[in-house]
PDB file of C-alpha atoms in Angstrom:
ATOM      1  CA  MET A  26      -7.102  15.297   0.681  1.00  0.00           C
ATOM      2  CA  LYS A  27     -10.149  14.182   0.255  1.00  0.00           C
ATOM      3  CA  VAL A  28     -10.730  10.241  -1.015  1.00  0.00           C
ATOM      4  CA  ILE A  29     -14.069   8.910  -2.554  1.00  0.00           C
ATOM      5  CA  VAL A  30     -15.186   5.550  -3.505  1.00  0.00           C
ATOM      6  CA  SER A  31     -16.815   5.194  -6.405  1.00  0.00           C
ATOM      7  CA  GLU A  32     -19.804   3.231  -7.294  1.00  0.00           C
ATOM      8  CA  GLU A  33     -17.612   0.446  -9.572  1.00  0.00           C
ATOM      9  CA  ILE A  34     -15.587   0.070  -6.728  1.00  0.00           C
ATOM     10  CA  LYS A  35     -18.250  -0.311  -4.418  1.00  0.00           C
ATOM     11  CA  HIS A  36     -20.266  -2.892  -7.214  1.00  0.00           C
ATOM     12  CA  VAL A  37     -17.513  -5.602  -6.886  1.00  0.00           C
ATOM     13  CA  CYS A  38     -16.813  -5.235  -3.232  1.00  0.00           C
ATOM     14  CA  PRO A  39     -19.247  -3.378  -0.840  1.00  0.00           C
ATOM     15  CA  SER A  40     -17.602  -4.027   2.774  1.00  0.00           C
ATOM     16  CA  PHE A  41     -14.391  -1.848   1.117  1.00  0.00           C
ATOM     17  CA  VAL A  42     -13.117   0.317   4.071  1.00  0.00           C
ATOM     18  CA  GLY A  43     -10.072   2.249   3.881  1.00  0.00           C
ATOM     19  CA  ALA A  44      -7.806   5.040   6.011  1.00  0.00           C
ATOM     20  CA  CYS A  45      -5.828   7.552   4.709  1.00  0.00           C
ATOM     21  CA  VAL A  46      -3.341   8.498   6.558  1.00  0.00           C
ATOM     22  CA  ASP A  47      -1.523  12.126   6.585  1.00  0.00           C
ATOM     23  CA  ALA A  48       1.456  13.369   8.204  1.00  0.00           C
ATOM     24  CA  GLN A  49       4.024  16.164   8.094  1.00  0.00           C
ATOM     25  CA  VAL A  50       7.570  13.816   8.432  1.00  0.00           C
ATOM     26  CA  VAL A  51      11.425  14.179   7.984  1.00  0.00           C
ATOM     27  CA  ASN A  52      12.603  11.565   5.140  1.00  0.00           C
ATOM     28  CA  THR A  53      15.971   9.913   5.773  1.00  0.00           C
ATOM     29  CA  PRO A  54      18.363   7.876   2.870  1.00  0.00           C
ATOM     30  CA  TYR A  55      18.067   4.754   5.814  1.00  0.00           C
ATOM     31  CA  SER A  56      17.160   4.094   9.579  1.00  0.00           C
ATOM     32  CA  GLU A  57      19.583   0.798  11.035  1.00  0.00           C
ATOM     33  CA  PRO A  58      16.738   0.654  13.840  1.00  0.00           C
ATOM     34  CA  LEU A  59      13.616   0.689  11.292  1.00  0.00           C
ATOM     35  CA  TRP A  60      15.798  -2.114   9.751  1.00  0.00           C
ATOM     36  CA  GLN A  61      15.818  -4.218  12.917  1.00  0.00           C
ATOM     37  CA  GLU A  62      12.653  -4.260  12.990  1.00  0.00           C
ATOM     38  CA  ILE A  63      11.965  -5.170   9.714  1.00  0.00           C
ATOM     39  CA  GLU A  64      14.012  -7.991   9.777  1.00  0.00           C
ATOM     40  CA  ALA A  65      12.696  -9.617  13.022  1.00  0.00           C
ATOM     41  CA  LEU A  66       9.212  -9.400  11.720  1.00  0.00           C
ATOM     42  CA  CYS A  67      10.503 -10.633   8.388  1.00  0.00           C
ATOM     43  CA  ASN A  68      11.745 -13.512  10.371  1.00  0.00           C
ATOM     44  CA  LYS A  69       8.756 -14.255  12.047  1.00  0.00           C
ATOM     45  CA  PHE A  70       6.572 -14.913   8.789  1.00  0.00           C
ATOM     46  CA  ARG A  71       9.572 -16.389   8.113  1.00  0.00           C
ATOM     47  CA  GLU A  72       8.736 -19.263  10.873  1.00  0.00           C
ATOM     48  CA  GLN A  73       5.208 -19.009  10.577  1.00  0.00           C
ATOM     49  CA  LEU A  74       4.302 -18.664   6.774  1.00  0.00           C
ATOM     50  CA  THR A  75       4.395 -20.787   3.423  1.00  0.00           C
ATOM     51  CA  THR A  76       3.690 -18.708  -0.200  1.00  0.00           C
ATOM     52  CA  GLU A  77       0.925 -20.824  -0.117  1.00  0.00           C
ATOM     53  CA  SER A  78      -0.507 -20.228   3.166  1.00  0.00           C
ATOM     54  CA  LEU A  79      -0.076 -16.047   3.018  1.00  0.00           C
ATOM     55  CA  LYS A  80      -2.808 -16.683   0.250  1.00  0.00           C
ATOM     56  CA  GLU A  81      -5.294 -17.398   3.128  1.00  0.00           C
ATOM     57  CA  MET A  82      -4.751 -14.302   5.102  1.00  0.00           C
ATOM     58  CA  THR A  83      -7.973 -12.720   5.200  1.00  0.00           C
ATOM     59  CA  SER A  84      -6.453  -8.983   4.216  1.00  0.00           C
ATOM     60  CA  ILE A  85      -4.353 -10.862   0.897  1.00  0.00           C
ATOM     61  CA  ALA A  86      -7.715 -13.137  -0.214  1.00  0.00           C
ATOM     62  CA  ALA A  87      -9.825 -10.592  -0.236  1.00  0.00           C
ATOM     63  CA  THR A  88      -7.666  -8.205  -2.485  1.00  0.00           C
ATOM     64  CA  ARG A  89      -6.977 -11.703  -4.882  1.00  0.00           C
ATOM     65  CA  ARG A  90     -11.000 -11.929  -4.997  1.00  0.00           C
ATOM     66  CA  VAL A  91     -11.524  -8.128  -5.704  1.00  0.00           C
ATOM     67  CA  TYR A  92      -8.661  -8.467  -8.538  1.00  0.00           C
ATOM     68  CA  LYS A  93     -10.650 -11.551  -9.817  1.00  0.00           C
ATOM     69  CA  ALA A  94     -14.122  -9.928  -9.995  1.00  0.00           C
ATOM     70  CA  CYS A  95     -11.968  -6.551 -11.943  1.00  0.00           C
ATOM     71  CA  GLY A  96     -11.173  -8.740 -14.354  1.00  0.00           C
ATOM     72  CA  LYS A  97      -7.250  -9.146 -13.285  1.00  0.00           C
ATOM     73  CA  ASP A  98      -5.408 -12.053 -12.756  1.00  0.00           C
ATOM     74  CA  PRO A  99      -3.727 -11.974  -9.098  1.00  0.00           C
ATOM     75  CA  SER A 100      -0.913 -13.861 -10.092  1.00  0.00           C
ATOM     76  CA  ARG A 101       0.589 -12.118 -13.031  1.00  0.00           C
ATOM     77  CA  TYR A 102      -0.252  -8.695 -11.554  1.00  0.00           C
ATOM     78  CA  ARG A 103       0.277  -9.603  -7.683  1.00  0.00           C
ATOM     79  CA  PRO A 104      -0.906  -7.521  -4.656  1.00  0.00           C
ATOM     80  CA  ALA A 105       1.725  -5.733  -3.122  1.00  0.00           C
ATOM     81  CA  SER A 106       1.519  -6.937   0.787  1.00  0.00           C
ATOM     82  CA  GLU A 107       1.372 -10.720  -1.173  1.00  0.00           C
ATOM     83  CA  ALA A 108       4.585 -10.197  -3.469  1.00  0.00           C
ATOM     84  CA  LEU A 109       6.511  -8.280  -0.876  1.00  0.00           C
ATOM     85  CA  ILE A 110       5.420 -11.137   1.809  1.00  0.00           C
ATOM     86  CA  ARG A 111       6.060 -13.498  -0.905  1.00  0.00           C
ATOM     87  CA  ARG A 112       9.949 -12.585  -1.558  1.00  0.00           C
ATOM     88  CA  VAL A 113      10.648 -12.888   2.217  1.00  0.00           C
ATOM     89  CA  LEU A 114       9.750 -16.508   2.270  1.00  0.00           C
ATOM     90  CA  GLN A 115      11.517 -17.124  -0.262  1.00  0.00           C
ATOM     91  CA  GLY A 116      14.687 -15.957   2.039  1.00  0.00           C
ATOM     92  CA  LYS A 117      15.393 -12.670  -0.899  1.00  0.00           C
ATOM     93  CA  GLN A 118      16.032  -9.520   0.455  1.00  0.00           C
ATOM     94  CA  LEU A 119      13.562  -6.568   0.567  1.00  0.00           C
ATOM     95  CA  TYR A 120      14.878  -3.452  -1.434  1.00  0.00           C
ATOM     96  CA  GLN A 121      15.794  -0.820   0.590  1.00  0.00           C
ATOM     97  CA  LEU A 122      15.010   2.438  -0.862  1.00  0.00           C
ATOM     98  CA  ASN A 123      14.142   5.360   1.538  1.00  0.00           C
ATOM     99  CA  THR A 124      13.016   5.378   5.320  1.00  0.00           C
ATOM    100  CA  LEU A 125       9.410   5.876   4.367  1.00  0.00           C
ATOM    101  CA  VAL A 126       9.423   3.612   1.664  1.00  0.00           C
ATOM    102  CA  ASP A 127      10.560   1.286   4.079  1.00  0.00           C
ATOM    103  CA  LEU A 128       8.716   1.731   6.754  1.00  0.00           C
ATOM    104  CA  VAL A 129       5.314   1.330   4.244  1.00  0.00           C
ATOM    105  CA  ASN A 130       6.801  -1.505   3.127  1.00  0.00           C
ATOM    106  CA  LEU A 131       6.760  -2.669   7.027  1.00  0.00           C
ATOM    107  CA  ALA A 132       3.069  -1.963   7.451  1.00  0.00           C
ATOM    108  CA  SER A 133       1.920  -3.429   4.333  1.00  0.00           C
ATOM    109  CA  ILE A 134       3.809  -6.541   5.172  1.00  0.00           C
ATOM    110  CA  ALA A 135       2.529  -6.898   8.810  1.00  0.00           C
ATOM    111  CA  PHE A 136      -0.501  -6.741   8.277  1.00  0.00           C
ATOM    112  CA  GLY A 137      -0.798  -7.722   4.769  1.00  0.00           C
ATOM    113  CA  TYR A 138      -3.176  -4.583   3.047  1.00  0.00           C
ATOM    114  CA  SER A 139      -1.863  -3.318  -0.065  1.00  0.00           C
ATOM    115  CA  ILE A 140      -0.900   0.029   1.083  1.00  0.00           C
ATOM    116  CA  GLY A 141       0.105   3.530  -1.261  1.00  0.00           C
ATOM    117  CA  GLY A 142       2.753   5.843  -0.324  1.00  0.00           C
ATOM    118  CA  PHE A 143       2.345   9.134  -1.419  1.00  0.00           C
ATOM    119  CA  ASP A 144       4.605  12.284  -1.715  1.00  0.00           C
ATOM    120  CA  ALA A 145       1.092  14.301  -1.007  1.00  0.00           C
ATOM    121  CA  SER A 146       2.781  17.962  -2.785  1.00  0.00           C
ATOM    122  CA  GLN A 147       2.624  16.327  -6.236  1.00  0.00           C
ATOM    123  CA  PHE A 148      -1.110  15.813  -6.172  1.00  0.00           C
ATOM    124  CA  GLN A 149      -3.370  17.707  -8.043  1.00  0.00           C
ATOM    125  CA  GLY A 150      -6.357  18.679  -6.944  1.00  0.00           C
ATOM    126  CA  ASP A 151      -8.025  17.834  -3.359  1.00  0.00           C
ATOM    127  CA  THR A 152      -9.424  14.706  -4.194  1.00  0.00           C
ATOM    128  CA  LEU A 153      -8.603  11.133  -4.861  1.00  0.00           C
ATOM    129  CA  THR A 154     -11.492   8.670  -6.397  1.00  0.00           C
ATOM    130  CA  LEU A 155     -10.691   4.615  -6.439  1.00  0.00           C
ATOM    131  CA  GLY A 156     -11.948   3.251  -9.362  1.00  0.00           C
ATOM    132  CA  ILE A 157     -10.708   0.684 -11.600  1.00  0.00           C
ATOM    133  CA  GLY A 158      -8.627   0.682 -14.636  1.00  0.00           C
ATOM    134  CA  ARG A 159      -9.622   1.793 -18.110  1.00  0.00           C
ATOM    135  CA  GLU A 160      -8.514  -0.254 -21.444  1.00  0.00           C
ATOM    136  CA  GLY A 161      -6.061   1.683 -22.626  1.00  0.00           C
ATOM    137  CA  GLU A 162      -5.077   4.082 -19.764  1.00  0.00           C
ATOM    138  CA  PRO A 163      -1.767   5.080 -19.534  1.00  0.00           C
ATOM    139  CA  TYR A 164      -0.094   4.559 -16.072  1.00  0.00           C
ATOM    140  CA  GLU A 165       3.773   4.465 -14.984  1.00  0.00           C
ATOM    141  CA  GLY A 166       4.483   1.821 -12.053  1.00  0.00           C
ATOM    142  CA  ILE A 167       7.370   2.550  -9.831  1.00  0.00           C
ATOM    143  CA  GLY A 168      10.381   1.475 -11.527  1.00  0.00           C
ATOM    144  CA  ARG A 169       8.380  -0.918 -13.591  1.00  0.00           C
ATOM    145  CA  GLY A 170       7.347   1.775 -16.638  1.00  0.00           C
ATOM    146  CA  MET A 171       3.894   1.627 -18.926  1.00  0.00           C
ATOM    147  CA  ILE A 172       1.923  -0.707 -16.745  1.00  0.00           C
ATOM    148  CA  ASN A 173      -1.778  -2.466 -17.947  1.00  0.00           C
ATOM    149  CA  ILE A 174      -3.518  -1.274 -15.443  1.00  0.00           C
ATOM    150  CA  GLN A 175      -7.270  -2.346 -17.083  1.00  0.00           C
ATOM    151  CA  GLY A 176      -8.627  -3.771 -14.288  1.00  0.00           C
ATOM    152  CA  LEU A 177      -7.013  -3.207 -11.567  1.00  0.00           C
ATOM    153  CA  PRO A 178      -8.683  -1.052  -8.728  1.00  0.00           C
ATOM    154  CA  VAL A 179      -6.997   2.787  -9.352  1.00  0.00           C
ATOM    155  CA  TYR A 180      -7.097   5.731  -6.576  1.00  0.00           C
ATOM    156  CA  ARG A 181      -7.136   9.062  -9.590  1.00  0.00           C
ATOM    157  CA  ASP A 182      -6.426  12.914  -9.044  1.00  0.00           C
ATOM    158  CA  ALA A 183      -7.129  15.369 -10.712  1.00  0.00           C
ATOM    159  CA  VAL A 184      -4.591  14.519 -13.118  1.00  0.00           C
ATOM    160  CA  GLY A 185      -5.220  10.556 -13.801  1.00  0.00           C
ATOM    161  CA  GLY A 186      -4.005   7.131 -12.144  1.00  0.00           C
ATOM    162  CA  VAL A 187      -1.275   7.661  -8.958  1.00  0.00           C
ATOM    163  CA  GLY A 188      -1.605   4.297  -7.074  1.00  0.00           C
ATOM    164  CA  THR A 189      -2.628   0.880  -7.866  1.00  0.00           C
ATOM    165  CA  PRO A 190      -2.487  -2.096  -5.157  1.00  0.00           C
ATOM    166  CA  THR A 191       0.353  -3.749  -7.414  1.00  0.00           C
ATOM    167  CA  SER A 192       2.316  -0.280  -7.942  1.00  0.00           C
ATOM    168  CA  ASP A 193       2.288   3.594  -7.105  1.00  0.00           C
ATOM    169  CA  HIS A 194       2.738   6.279 -10.084  1.00  0.00           C
ATOM    170  CA  GLU A 195       5.749   7.460 -10.799  1.00  0.00           C
ATOM    171  CA  ARG A 196       4.340  10.543 -10.835  1.00  0.00           C
ATOM    172  CA  THR A 197       3.665  10.859  -6.973  1.00  0.00           C
ATOM    173  CA  LYS A 198       6.020   8.238  -5.724  1.00  0.00           C
ATOM    174  CA  ILE A 199       8.308   9.391  -2.309  1.00  0.00           C
ATOM    175  CA  THR A 200      11.765  10.965  -2.345  1.00  0.00           C
ATOM    176  CA  ASP A 201      14.225  11.697  -0.035  1.00  0.00           C
ATOM    177  CA  ALA A 202      12.791  15.070  -0.223  1.00  0.00           C
ATOM    178  CA  THR A 203       8.914  14.542   0.829  1.00  0.00           C
ATOM    179  CA  THR A 204       8.176  16.276   3.734  1.00  0.00           C
ATOM    180  CA  HIS A 205       3.904  15.892   2.949  1.00  0.00           C
ATOM    181  CA  LEU A 206       3.170  12.061   3.488  1.00  0.00           C
ATOM    182  CA  VAL A 207      -0.076  10.375   2.713  1.00  0.00           C
ATOM    183  CA  VAL A 208      -0.964   6.734   3.490  1.00  0.00           C
ATOM    184  CA  LEU A 209      -3.656   5.048   1.458  1.00  0.00           C
ATOM    185  CA  ILE A 210      -4.401   1.671   3.394  1.00  0.00           C
ATOM    186  CA  ASN A 211      -6.902  -0.463   1.073  1.00  0.00           C
ATOM    187  CA  GLY A 212      -8.928  -2.533   3.283  1.00  0.00           C
ATOM    188  CA  TYR A 213     -11.416  -4.704   1.111  1.00  0.00           C
ATOM    189  CA  ASP A 214     -11.455  -7.769   3.718  1.00  0.00           C
ATOM    190  CA  GLY A 215     -14.094  -4.602   5.374  1.00  0.00           C
ATOM    191  CA  ASP A 216     -12.111  -5.172   8.993  1.00  0.00           C
ATOM    192  CA  GLU A 217     -12.133  -1.794   9.803  1.00  0.00           C
ATOM    193  CA  GLN A 218     -10.909  -2.398  13.173  1.00  0.00           C
ATOM    194  CA  ARG A 219      -7.860  -3.927  11.589  1.00  0.00           C
ATOM    195  CA  VAL A 220      -7.202  -1.238   9.100  1.00  0.00           C
ATOM    196  CA  ARG A 221      -7.639   1.366  12.131  1.00  0.00           C
ATOM    197  CA  ASP A 222      -4.876  -0.837  13.555  1.00  0.00           C
ATOM    198  CA  ASN A 223      -2.730  -0.984  10.520  1.00  0.00           C
ATOM    199  CA  ALA A 224      -3.107   3.362  10.187  1.00  0.00           C
ATOM    200  CA  GLU A 225      -2.574   3.740  14.319  1.00  0.00           C
ATOM    201  CA  TYR A 226       0.572   1.638  13.162  1.00  0.00           C
ATOM    202  CA  ILE A 227       1.864   3.634  10.704  1.00  0.00           C
ATOM    203  CA  GLN A 228       1.271   6.687  12.478  1.00  0.00           C
ATOM    204  CA  SER A 229       3.637   4.984  15.435  1.00  0.00           C
ATOM    205  CA  LEU A 230       6.501   4.289  13.254  1.00  0.00           C
ATOM    206  CA  LEU A 231       6.269   7.630  11.656  1.00  0.00           C
ATOM    207  CA  ARG A 232       6.631   8.884  14.845  1.00  0.00           C
ATOM    208  CA  ASN A 233      10.097   6.805  15.806  1.00  0.00           C
ATOM    209  CA  TYR A 234      11.392   6.979  12.377  1.00  0.00           C
ATOM    210  CA  CYS A 235      10.592  10.058  10.272  1.00  0.00           C
ATOM    211  CA  HIS A 236      10.598  12.972  13.101  1.00  0.00           C
ATOM    212  CA  SER A 237       6.349  13.102  12.464  1.00  0.00           C
ATOM    213  CA  ASP A 238       3.766  13.344  15.031  1.00  0.00           C
ATOM    214  CA  GLY A 239       2.191  10.953  13.408  1.00  0.00           C
ATOM    215  CA  GLY A 240      -0.043  12.888  11.594  1.00  0.00           C
ATOM    216  CA  THR A 241      -3.895  12.083  11.719  1.00  0.00           C
ATOM    217  CA  TYR A 242      -5.773   9.328   9.378  1.00  0.00           C
ATOM    218  CA  TYR A 243      -9.599   8.631   8.713  1.00  0.00           C
ATOM    219  CA  ILE A 244     -11.515   6.418   7.641  1.00  0.00           C
ATOM    220  CA  TYR A 245     -13.364   6.253   3.835  1.00  0.00           C
ATOM    221  CA  ARG A 246     -15.481   4.043   2.000  1.00  0.00           C
TER     222      ARG A 246
END
């Protein structure tokens, strides 16, 4: 997939840098070793962070700033990375869905970036464009029904929206049958090295848990 960053996103976040990881994978319903890694990181975060201090993580703080610049309240429509870490810090269990989704959630928690994980076979066309949601634009969030994405950063394919930092779309969601994975990392803090580190971390997780060679990734801005 080719990823294009629109001028409207560049206007509110000139330093934006993203990464696209593209890989062939084998998904499974559950991975015990992966969940051991998830629990270890969750315990570490509970020792180091609070629900207030996590807002100061550069990756999360930058995403919140972009939400406000786009006209969205980040406390009402929380970026997924912040919502996941908040859940951990509140002592709640993370949802267990399938290995690929759990893996993407781990990568998001580890670096604080809101990450979209997609079944690439469900994309329409060969290009994704990152723009801003419009008034009345239809969007069905995964497990959330129709949500208001006006003012949210949104990736669109030839048909419409597929991913926002708050929720990805039902149409392109990862399932147990997913074999072609695309992961998009949203670096609204402009830290290219950290975005690259996050992409390479995802590749290592795919090699460890998804019978994959890790695929390839590229940076876009």
